[in-house]
XYZ file of C-alpha atoms in Angstrom:
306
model
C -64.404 70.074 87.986
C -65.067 67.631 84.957
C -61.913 69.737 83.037
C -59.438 68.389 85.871
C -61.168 64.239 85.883
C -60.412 64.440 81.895
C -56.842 65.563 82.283
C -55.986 62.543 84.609
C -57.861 60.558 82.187
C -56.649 61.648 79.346
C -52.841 61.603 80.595
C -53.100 57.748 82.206
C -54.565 56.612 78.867
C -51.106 57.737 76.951
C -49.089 56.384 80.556
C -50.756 52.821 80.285
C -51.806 52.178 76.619
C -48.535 52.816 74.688
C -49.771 51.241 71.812
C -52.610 53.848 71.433
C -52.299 56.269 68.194
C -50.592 59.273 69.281
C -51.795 62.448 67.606
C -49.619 63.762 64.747
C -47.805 67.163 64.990
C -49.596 70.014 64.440
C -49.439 71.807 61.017
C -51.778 74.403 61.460
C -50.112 78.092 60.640
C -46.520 79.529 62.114
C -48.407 80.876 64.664
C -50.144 77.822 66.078
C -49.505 77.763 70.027
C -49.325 74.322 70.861
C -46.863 71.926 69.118
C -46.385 68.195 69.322
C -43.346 65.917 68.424
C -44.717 62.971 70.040
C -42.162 59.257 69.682
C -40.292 60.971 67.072
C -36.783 59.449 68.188
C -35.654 62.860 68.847
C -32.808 63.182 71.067
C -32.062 66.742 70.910
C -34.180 69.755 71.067
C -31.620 71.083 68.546
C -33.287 68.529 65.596
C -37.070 70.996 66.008
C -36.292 73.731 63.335
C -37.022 77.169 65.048
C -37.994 75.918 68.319
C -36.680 78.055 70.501
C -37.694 81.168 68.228
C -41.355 80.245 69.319
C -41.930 82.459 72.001
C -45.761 82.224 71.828
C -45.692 78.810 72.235
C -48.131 78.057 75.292
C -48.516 74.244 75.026
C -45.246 71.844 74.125
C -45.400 67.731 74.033
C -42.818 65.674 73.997
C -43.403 62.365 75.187
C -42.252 59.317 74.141
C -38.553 60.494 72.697
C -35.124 59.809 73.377
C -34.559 63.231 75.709
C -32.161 63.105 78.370
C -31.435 66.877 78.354
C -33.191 70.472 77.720
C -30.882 72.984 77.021
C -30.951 76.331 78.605
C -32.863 78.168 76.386
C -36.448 76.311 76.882
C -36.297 79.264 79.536
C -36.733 81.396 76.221
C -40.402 80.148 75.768
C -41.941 82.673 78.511
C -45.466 81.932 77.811
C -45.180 78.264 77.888
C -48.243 76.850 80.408
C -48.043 73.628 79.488
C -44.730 71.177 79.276
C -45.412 67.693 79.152
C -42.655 64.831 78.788
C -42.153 60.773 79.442
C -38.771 61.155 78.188
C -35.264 60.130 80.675
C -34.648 64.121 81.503
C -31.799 64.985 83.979
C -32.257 65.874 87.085
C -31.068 69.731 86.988
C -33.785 70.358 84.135
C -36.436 70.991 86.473
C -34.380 72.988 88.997
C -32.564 75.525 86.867
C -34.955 76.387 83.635
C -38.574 74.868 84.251
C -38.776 77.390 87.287
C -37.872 80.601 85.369
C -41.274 80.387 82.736
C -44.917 80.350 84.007
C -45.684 77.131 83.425
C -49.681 75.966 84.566
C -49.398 72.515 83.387
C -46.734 70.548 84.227
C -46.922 66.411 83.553
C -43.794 64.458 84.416
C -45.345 60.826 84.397
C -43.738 57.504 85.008
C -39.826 59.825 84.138
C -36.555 59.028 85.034
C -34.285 61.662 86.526
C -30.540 60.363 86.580
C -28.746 61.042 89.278
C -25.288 62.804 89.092
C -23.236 59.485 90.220
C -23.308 57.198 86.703
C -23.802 54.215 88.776
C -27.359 55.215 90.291
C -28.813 55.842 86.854
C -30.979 53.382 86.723
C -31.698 53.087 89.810
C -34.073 55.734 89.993
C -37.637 56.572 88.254
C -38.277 59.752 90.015
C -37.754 59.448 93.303
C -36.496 62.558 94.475
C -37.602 66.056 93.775
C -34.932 68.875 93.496
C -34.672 71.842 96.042
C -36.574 74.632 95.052
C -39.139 72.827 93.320
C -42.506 74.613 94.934
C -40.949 78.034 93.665
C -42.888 77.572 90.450
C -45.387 80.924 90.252
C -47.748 79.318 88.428
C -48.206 76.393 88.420
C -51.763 74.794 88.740
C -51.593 71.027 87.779
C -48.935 69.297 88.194
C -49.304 65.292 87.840
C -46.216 62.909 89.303
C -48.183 59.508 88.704
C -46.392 56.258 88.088
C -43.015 57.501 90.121
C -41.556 55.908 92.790
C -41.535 59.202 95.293
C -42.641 59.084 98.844
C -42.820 61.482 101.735
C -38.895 61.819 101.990
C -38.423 62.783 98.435
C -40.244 66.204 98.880
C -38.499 69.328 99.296
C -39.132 71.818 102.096
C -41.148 74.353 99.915
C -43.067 71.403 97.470
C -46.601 72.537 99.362
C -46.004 76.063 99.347
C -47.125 75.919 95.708
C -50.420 78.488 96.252
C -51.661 78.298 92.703
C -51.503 74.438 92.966
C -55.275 73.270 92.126
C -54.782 69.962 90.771
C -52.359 67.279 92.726
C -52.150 63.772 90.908
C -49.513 61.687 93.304
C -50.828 58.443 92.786
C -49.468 55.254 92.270
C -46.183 56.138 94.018
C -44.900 54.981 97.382
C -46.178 57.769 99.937
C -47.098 56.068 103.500
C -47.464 59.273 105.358
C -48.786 62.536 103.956
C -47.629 65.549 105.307
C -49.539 67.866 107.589
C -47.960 70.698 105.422
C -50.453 69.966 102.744
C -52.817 72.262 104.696
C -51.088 75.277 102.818
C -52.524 74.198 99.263
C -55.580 76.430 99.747
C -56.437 76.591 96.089
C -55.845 72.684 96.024
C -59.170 71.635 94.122
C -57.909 67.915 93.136
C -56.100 65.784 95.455
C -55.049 62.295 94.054
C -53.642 59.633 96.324
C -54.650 56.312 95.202
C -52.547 53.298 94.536
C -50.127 54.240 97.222
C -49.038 52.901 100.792
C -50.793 55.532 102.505
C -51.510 54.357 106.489
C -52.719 58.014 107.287
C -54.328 60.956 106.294
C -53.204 63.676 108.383
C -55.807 65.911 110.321
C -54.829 69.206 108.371
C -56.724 67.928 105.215
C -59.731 69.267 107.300
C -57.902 73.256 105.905
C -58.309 72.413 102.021
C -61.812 73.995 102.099
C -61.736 74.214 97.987
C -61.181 70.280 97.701
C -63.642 68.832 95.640
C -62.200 65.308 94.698
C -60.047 62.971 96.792
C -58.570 59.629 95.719
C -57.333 57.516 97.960
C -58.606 54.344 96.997
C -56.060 51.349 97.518
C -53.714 52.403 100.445
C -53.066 50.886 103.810
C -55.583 53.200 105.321
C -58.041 51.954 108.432
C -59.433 55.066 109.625
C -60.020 58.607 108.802
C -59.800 61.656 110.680
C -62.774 63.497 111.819
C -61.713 66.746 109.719
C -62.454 64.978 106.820
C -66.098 65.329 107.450
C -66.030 69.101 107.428
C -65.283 68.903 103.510
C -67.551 69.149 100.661
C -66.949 65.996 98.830
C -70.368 65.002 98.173
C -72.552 65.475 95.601
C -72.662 65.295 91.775
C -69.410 67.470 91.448
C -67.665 66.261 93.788
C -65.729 63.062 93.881
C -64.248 60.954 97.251
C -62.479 57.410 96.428
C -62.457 55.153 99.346
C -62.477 51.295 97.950
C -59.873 48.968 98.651
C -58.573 49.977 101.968
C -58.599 47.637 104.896
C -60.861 49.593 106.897
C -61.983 49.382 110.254
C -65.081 47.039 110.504
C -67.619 50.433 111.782
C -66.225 52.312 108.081
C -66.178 49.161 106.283
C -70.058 48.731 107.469
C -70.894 52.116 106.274
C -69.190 51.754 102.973
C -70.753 48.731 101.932
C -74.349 50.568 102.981
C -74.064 53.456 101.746
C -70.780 54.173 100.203
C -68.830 57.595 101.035
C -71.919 59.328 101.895
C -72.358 56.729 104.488
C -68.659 57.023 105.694
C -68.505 61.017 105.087
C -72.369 60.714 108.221
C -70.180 58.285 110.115
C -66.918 59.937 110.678
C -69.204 63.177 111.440
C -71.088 61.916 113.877
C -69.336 62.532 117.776
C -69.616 58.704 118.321
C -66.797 59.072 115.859
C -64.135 61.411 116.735
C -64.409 59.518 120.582
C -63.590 56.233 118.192
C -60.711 58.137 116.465
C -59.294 59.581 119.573
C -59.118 56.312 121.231
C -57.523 54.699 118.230
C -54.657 57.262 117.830
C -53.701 56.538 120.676
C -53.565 52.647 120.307
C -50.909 50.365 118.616
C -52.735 47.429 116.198
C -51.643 45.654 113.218
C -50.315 47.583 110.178
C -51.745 46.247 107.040
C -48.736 44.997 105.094
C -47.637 46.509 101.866
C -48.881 45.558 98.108
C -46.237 43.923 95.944
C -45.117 46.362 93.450
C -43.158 44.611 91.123
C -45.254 45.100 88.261
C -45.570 49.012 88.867
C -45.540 50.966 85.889
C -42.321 52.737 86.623
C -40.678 49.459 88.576
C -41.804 47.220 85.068
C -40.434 49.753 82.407
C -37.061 50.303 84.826
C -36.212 46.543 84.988
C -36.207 46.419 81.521
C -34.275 49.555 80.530
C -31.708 48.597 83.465
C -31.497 44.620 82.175
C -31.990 43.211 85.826
């Protein structure tokens, strides 16, 4: 589980910390598998000498460019696992070629997807998904941090993905997760934090492989009682509760004993009569964070001059 916790960390750290030394390309042999052209100023596949001839590539990087287009052919790279990008690509890209090669990895960070009317595009830093999206065959890790995507951006099929094991949506705008997430069996990573989440549905209670779950800093008071059936503690396992307004009994149990004592609590049949009682009750709803200085809000204002 320690492989999946370095890949978040290791893909935030090039998200937030632009100034950090990006590695190099690699000159290893002609045969190398994994090649990097990373803030190059490269606006064209077309400028990477033999690119497309490299059918054995597994692993390609190209953040930090000037890419607003892949041409057809990327489709050429069948054993390509990994594709990871922070460039402006269009919106088509991942519908009609990303789909047709097994790609495991697949990192879209804080991206821009322009829309087809000119006027909209900069209005947008990922905040729609195109149809047909969860008919990628392979995927297992797919990381949408630092967008601006919530629950209506999803298409129908996005958690059919069965091979999905690692889900990094945070810092986006999701208030409602939906009960359809119950389908990501393999699902062994689910991040959520830093969004406006005011519920986790019941159906979590069906990802029996889950083995870390983020949702630190939502809108969240309570938790449903399937929760507890997970395996989420221990030292492999990982559950994220701080800065949530909770209800005063979590809250209590937090500040005791952290999310072993929450994971006892919302066990316990005092509990689910608490959470059955409160579902069916109207309170408050915590107001939303400010997001003005979100990642993708910040760099848009700037690139769109408002």
């Amino acid at each position: 589980m320690q492989f999946f916790s370095n890949i978040e960390f290791r893909w935030e750290v090039k998200l937030t910390l632009f100034e950090v030394t990006m590695p190099k390309e690699k000159k290893k042999d002609d045969m190398n598998t994994e090649l990097e052209h990373v803030d190059r100023n490269i606006s064209s596949l077309n400028a990477i000498p033999r690119l497309f001839e490299m059918t054995y590539l597994t692993r390609l990087t190209l953040s930090h460019n000037k890419l607003t287009s892949i041409p057809p052919n990327i489709a050429d790279l069948e054993n390509l696992q990994v594709f990871y990008s922070l460039s402006a690509l269009k919106r088509n890209f991942l519908q009609k070629y990303l789909r047709r090669i097994l790609v495991k990895i697949l990192n879209i960070c804080s991206n821009k997807i322009h829309l087809q009317t000119p006027a909209n595009e900069c209005m947008n830093r990922l905040s729609v998904l195109p149809r047909g999206f969860g008919s990628f065959k392979s995927l297992e890790i797919l990381d949408l941090t630092y967008n601006n995507l919530n629950e209506r951006s999803l298409p129908g099929n996005f958690f059919f993905i069965e091979t999905l094991r690692a889900l990094y949506l945070g810092d986006n705008d999701f208030e409602l997760l939906p009960g359809d997430v119950m389908n990501l069996r393999n699902l062994q990573i689910l991040v959520l934090r830093d969004n406006d989440l005011l519920a986790i549905p019941r159906e979590i209670g069906h990802l029996n492989n889950l083995k870390e779950l983020h949702i630190q800093g939502n809108r969240l008071t309570i938790l449903p009682p399937e929760l507890g059936v997970l395996d989420l503690i221990g030292n492999k396992q990982v559950l994220r509760l701080e800065h949530n307004p909770w209800v005063p009994s979590i809250q209590e149990q937090f500040d005791a004993r952290g999310a072993q004592g929450v994971m006892d609590f919302i066990r316990s049949e005092q509990y689910k009569y608490f959470y059955g009682r409160q579902e069916v009750t109207t309170g408050p709803v915590p107001p939303k964070r400010n997001k003005e200085k979100k990642i993708s809000r910040k760099t848009h204002q700037s690139q769109c001059g408002s």
